[in-house]
Coordinates of C-alpha atoms and ligand atoms in Angstrom, one line a residue:
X1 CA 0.0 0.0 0.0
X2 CA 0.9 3.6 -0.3
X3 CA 0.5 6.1 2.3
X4 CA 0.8 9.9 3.5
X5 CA 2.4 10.4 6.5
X6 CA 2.3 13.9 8.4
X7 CA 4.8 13.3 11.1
X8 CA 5.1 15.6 14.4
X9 CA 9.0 16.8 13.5
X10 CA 10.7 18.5 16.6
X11 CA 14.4 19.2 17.4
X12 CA 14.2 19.7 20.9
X13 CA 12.5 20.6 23.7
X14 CA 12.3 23.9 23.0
X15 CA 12.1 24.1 19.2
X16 CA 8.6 24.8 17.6
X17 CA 8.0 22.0 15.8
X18 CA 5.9 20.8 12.8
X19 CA 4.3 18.5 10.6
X20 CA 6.3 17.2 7.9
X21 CA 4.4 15.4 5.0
X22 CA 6.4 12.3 4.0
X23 CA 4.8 9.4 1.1
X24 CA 5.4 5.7 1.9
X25 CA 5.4 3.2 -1.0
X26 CA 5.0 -0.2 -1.3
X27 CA 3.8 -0.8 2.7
X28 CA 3.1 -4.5 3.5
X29 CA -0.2 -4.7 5.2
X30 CA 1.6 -7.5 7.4
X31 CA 4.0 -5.1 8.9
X32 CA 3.7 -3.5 12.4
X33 CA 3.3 0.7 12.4
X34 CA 7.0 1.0 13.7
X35 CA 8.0 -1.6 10.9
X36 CA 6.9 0.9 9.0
X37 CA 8.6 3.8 9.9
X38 CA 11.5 2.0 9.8
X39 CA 11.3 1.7 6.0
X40 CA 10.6 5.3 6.1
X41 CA 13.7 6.1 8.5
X42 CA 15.8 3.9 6.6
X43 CA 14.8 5.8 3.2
X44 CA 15.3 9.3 5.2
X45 CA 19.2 8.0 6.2
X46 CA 19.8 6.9 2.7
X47 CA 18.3 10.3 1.6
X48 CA 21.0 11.7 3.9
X49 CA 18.2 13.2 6.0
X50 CA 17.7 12.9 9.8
X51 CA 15.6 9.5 10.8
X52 CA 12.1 10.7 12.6
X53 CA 13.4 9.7 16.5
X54 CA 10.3 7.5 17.8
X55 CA 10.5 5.3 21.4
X56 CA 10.1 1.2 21.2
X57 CA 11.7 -1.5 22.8
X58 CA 10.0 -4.6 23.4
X59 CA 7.9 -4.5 20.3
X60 CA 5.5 -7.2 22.0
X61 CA 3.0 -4.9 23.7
X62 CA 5.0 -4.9 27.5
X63 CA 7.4 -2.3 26.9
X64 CA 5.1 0.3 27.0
X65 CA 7.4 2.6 24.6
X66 CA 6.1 2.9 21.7
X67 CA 4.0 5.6 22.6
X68 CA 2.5 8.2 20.2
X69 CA -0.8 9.7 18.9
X70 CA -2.0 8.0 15.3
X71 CA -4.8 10.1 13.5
X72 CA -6.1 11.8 17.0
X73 CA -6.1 8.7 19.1
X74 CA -3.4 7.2 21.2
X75 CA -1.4 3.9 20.1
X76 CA -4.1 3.9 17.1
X77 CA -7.5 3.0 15.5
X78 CA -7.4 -0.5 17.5
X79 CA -8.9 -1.3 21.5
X80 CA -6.6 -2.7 23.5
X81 CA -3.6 -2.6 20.9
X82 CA -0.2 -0.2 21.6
X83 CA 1.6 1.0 18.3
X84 CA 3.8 -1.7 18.1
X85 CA 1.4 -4.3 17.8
X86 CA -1.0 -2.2 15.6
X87 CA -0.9 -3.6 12.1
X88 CA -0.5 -1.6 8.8
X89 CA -3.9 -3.7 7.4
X90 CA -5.8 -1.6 9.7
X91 CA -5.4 1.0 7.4
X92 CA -5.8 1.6 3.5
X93 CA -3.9 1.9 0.6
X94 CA -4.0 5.8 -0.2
X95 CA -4.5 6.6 3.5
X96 CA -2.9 9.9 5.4
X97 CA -2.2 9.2 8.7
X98 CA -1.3 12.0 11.4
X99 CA 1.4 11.0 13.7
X100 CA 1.7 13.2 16.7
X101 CA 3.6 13.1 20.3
X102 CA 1.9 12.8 23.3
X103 CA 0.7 16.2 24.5
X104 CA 1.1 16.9 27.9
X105 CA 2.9 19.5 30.1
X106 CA 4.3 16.5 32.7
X107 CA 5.7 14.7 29.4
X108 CA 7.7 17.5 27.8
X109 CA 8.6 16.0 24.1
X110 CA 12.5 15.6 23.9
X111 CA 12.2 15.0 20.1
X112 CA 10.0 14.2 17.5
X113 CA 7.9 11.6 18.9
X114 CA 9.7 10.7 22.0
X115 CA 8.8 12.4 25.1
X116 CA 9.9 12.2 28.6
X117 CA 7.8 10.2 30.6
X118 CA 10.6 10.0 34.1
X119 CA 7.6 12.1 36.2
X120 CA 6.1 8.5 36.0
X121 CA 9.7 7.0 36.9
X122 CA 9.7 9.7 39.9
X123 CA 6.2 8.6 41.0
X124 CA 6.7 4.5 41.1
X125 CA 9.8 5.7 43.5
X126 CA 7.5 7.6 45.6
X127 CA 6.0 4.2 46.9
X128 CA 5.1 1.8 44.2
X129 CA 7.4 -0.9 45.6
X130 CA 7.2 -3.9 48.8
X131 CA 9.7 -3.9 51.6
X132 CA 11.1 -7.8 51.0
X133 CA 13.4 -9.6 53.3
X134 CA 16.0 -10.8 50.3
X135 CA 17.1 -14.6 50.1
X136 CA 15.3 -17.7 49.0
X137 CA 11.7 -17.1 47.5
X138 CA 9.3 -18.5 49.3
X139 CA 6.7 -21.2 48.2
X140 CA 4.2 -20.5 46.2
X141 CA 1.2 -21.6 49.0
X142 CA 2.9 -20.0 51.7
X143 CA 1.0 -16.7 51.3
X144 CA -2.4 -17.7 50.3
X145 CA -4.4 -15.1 48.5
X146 CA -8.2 -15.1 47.4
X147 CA -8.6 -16.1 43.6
X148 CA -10.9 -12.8 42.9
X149 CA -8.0 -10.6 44.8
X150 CA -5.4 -12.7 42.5
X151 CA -7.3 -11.9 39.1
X152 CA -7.9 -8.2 40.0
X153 CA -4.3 -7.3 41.2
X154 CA -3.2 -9.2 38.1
X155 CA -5.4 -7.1 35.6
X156 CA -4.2 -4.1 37.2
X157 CA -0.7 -5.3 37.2
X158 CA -1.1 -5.6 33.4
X159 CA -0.5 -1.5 33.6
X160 CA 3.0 -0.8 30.9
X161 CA 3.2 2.9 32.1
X162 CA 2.9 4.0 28.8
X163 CA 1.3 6.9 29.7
X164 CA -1.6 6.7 26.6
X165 CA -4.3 7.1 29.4
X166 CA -2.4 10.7 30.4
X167 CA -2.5 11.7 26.6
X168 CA -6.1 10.9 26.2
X169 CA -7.2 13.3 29.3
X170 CA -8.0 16.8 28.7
X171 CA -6.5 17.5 31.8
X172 CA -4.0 15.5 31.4
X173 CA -4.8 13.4 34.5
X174 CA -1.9 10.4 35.7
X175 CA -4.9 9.1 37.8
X176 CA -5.1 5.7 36.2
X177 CA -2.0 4.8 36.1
X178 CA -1.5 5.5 39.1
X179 CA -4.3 3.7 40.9
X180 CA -3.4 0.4 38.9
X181 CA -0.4 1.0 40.6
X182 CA -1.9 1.1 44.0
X183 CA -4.2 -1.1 43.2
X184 CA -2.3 -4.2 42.4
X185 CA -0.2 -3.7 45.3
X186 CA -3.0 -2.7 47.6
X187 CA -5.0 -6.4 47.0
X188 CA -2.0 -8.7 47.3
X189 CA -0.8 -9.1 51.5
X190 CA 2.8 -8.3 50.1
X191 CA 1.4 -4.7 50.1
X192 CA 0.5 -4.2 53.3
X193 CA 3.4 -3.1 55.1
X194 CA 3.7 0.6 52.9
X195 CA -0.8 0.1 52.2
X196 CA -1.1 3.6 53.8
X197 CA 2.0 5.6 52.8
X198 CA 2.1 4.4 49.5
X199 CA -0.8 5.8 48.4
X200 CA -0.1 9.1 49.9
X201 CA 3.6 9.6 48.8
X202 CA 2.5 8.7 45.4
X203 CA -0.4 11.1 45.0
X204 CA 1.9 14.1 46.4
X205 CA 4.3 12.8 43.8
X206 CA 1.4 13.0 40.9
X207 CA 0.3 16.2 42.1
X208 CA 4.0 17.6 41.7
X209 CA 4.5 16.4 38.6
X210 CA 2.1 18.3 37.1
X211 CA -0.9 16.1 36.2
X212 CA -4.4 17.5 36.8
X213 CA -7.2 16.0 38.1
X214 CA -10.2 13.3 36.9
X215 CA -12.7 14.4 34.4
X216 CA -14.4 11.3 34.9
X217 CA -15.1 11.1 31.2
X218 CA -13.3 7.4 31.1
X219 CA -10.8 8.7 27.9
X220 CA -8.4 6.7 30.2
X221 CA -9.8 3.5 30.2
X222 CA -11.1 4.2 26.6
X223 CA -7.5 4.0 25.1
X224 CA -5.8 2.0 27.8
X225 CA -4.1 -0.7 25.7
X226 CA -3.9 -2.8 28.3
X227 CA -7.4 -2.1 29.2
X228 CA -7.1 -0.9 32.8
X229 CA -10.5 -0.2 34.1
X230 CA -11.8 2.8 35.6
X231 CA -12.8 1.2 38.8
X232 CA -8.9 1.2 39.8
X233 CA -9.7 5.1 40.2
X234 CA -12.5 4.2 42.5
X235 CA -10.1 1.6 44.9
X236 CA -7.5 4.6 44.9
X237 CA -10.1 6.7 46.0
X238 CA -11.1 4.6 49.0
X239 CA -7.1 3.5 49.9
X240 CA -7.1 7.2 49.9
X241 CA -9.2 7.8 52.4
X242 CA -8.5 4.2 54.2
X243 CA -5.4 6.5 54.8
X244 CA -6.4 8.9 56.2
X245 CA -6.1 11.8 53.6
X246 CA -8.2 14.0 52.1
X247 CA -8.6 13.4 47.9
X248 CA -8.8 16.9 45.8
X249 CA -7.7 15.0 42.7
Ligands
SF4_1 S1 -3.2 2.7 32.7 FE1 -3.2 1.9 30.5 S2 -2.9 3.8 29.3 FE2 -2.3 4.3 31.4 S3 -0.1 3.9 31.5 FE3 -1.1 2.0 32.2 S4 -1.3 0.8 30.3 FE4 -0.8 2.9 29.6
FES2 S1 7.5 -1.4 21.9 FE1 7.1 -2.3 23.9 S2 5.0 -2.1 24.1 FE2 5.4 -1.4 22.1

């Protein structure tokens, strides 16, 4: 297939930016999205031009890097699907497709369509660890744990910080990511030790970082790739308050 690209170009931080139009030929539908901008990169190098910098790592859909806005929506047309596993036959021959950065002030872009995403780093040291004793692992059935508990701190758990549920807020809110965070953590007995300071610490982190608050419109959970639902918000809310604090987010 052949295809229009308008790519998000940006030196720097501080450098303006714009969209540059670029035309693909010859696309596989059987390639991934960053297969293709590889082919494009590689023609751009050949070209002697600079390659468009994009994040990716994993590739598999656990990374949570390849982050970026594809015609308006995060990671793509697809539920449930980040960029790198979003395939080029979900789109069609003679298509233009807008490729933009995330947008949000706590995720400054450092070029093109990488941006920094470390205010999530900052906020996972604030508390989203467990105090272990290191040595052997214990055995599995030493710590017994309810099935439900087990399932819902797993789904949570499923969270690859990739920060599409931050893009898709108008206020740019961090507030599902962080309560699959907490969450997860919060269910399983590993968690209890740092249950109440965790979630404080982490929220004062979030709130200094520069995310705003819930617009309970679900955009979050709409684009989550890994399909964290909204009700993680709600269990936040209520270890919130189970610690003692007062929630203005
Ligand atoms: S909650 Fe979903 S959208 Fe947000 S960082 Fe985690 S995986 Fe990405
Ligand atoms: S590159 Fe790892 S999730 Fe896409």
């Amino acid at each position: 297939m052949n295809l229009t690209l308008k790519v998000w170009r940006q030196k720097n931080t501080n450098d303006k930016g714009g969209f540059i139009t670029y035309n693909v030929k010859d696309i596989s539908s059987d390639m991934s999205f960053l297969e293709m901008f590889d082919v494009l990169n590689e023609e751009l190098i050949n070209k002697g031009e600079e390659p468009i910098a994009f994040d990716h790592d994993c590739r598999e859909g656990i990374c949570g890097m390849c982050s970026m806005y594809i015609n308006g929506r995060p990671h793509g047309p697809l539920k449930g699907t980040t960029t790198c596993q979003l395939h080029m036959r979900a789109f069609k021959d003679g298509d233009t497709i807008v490729v933009e950065p995330w947008r949000a002030n706590a995720f400054p872009v450092i070029k093109d369509l990488v941006v920094d995403r470390e205010a999530f780093d900052r906020i996972i040291r604030a508390g989203g660890y467990i105090s272990v004793n290191t040595g052997n692992a214990v055995d599995a059935n030493s710590i017994l744990v309810d099935k439900d508990k087990a399932d819902t701190a797993f789904a949570a758990a499923a969270c690859i910080g990739c920060g599409a549920c931050v893009a898709a807020c108008k206020n740019s809110s961090a507030l599902l990511f962080l309560s699959a965070k907490v969450s997860h953590l919060a269910l399983l007995p590993q968690g209890g030790p740092e249950r109440k300071t965790r979630v404080i610490d982490m929220i004062a982190q979030m709130d200094k970082e520069g995310f705003g608050s819930c617009t309970a419109t679900g955009a979050c959970e709409a684009v989550c790739p890994k399909e964290i639902s909204i009700t993680n918000i709600a269990r936040l809310n209520a270890e919130y308050a189970r610690a003692g604090a007062t929630m203005d987010k």
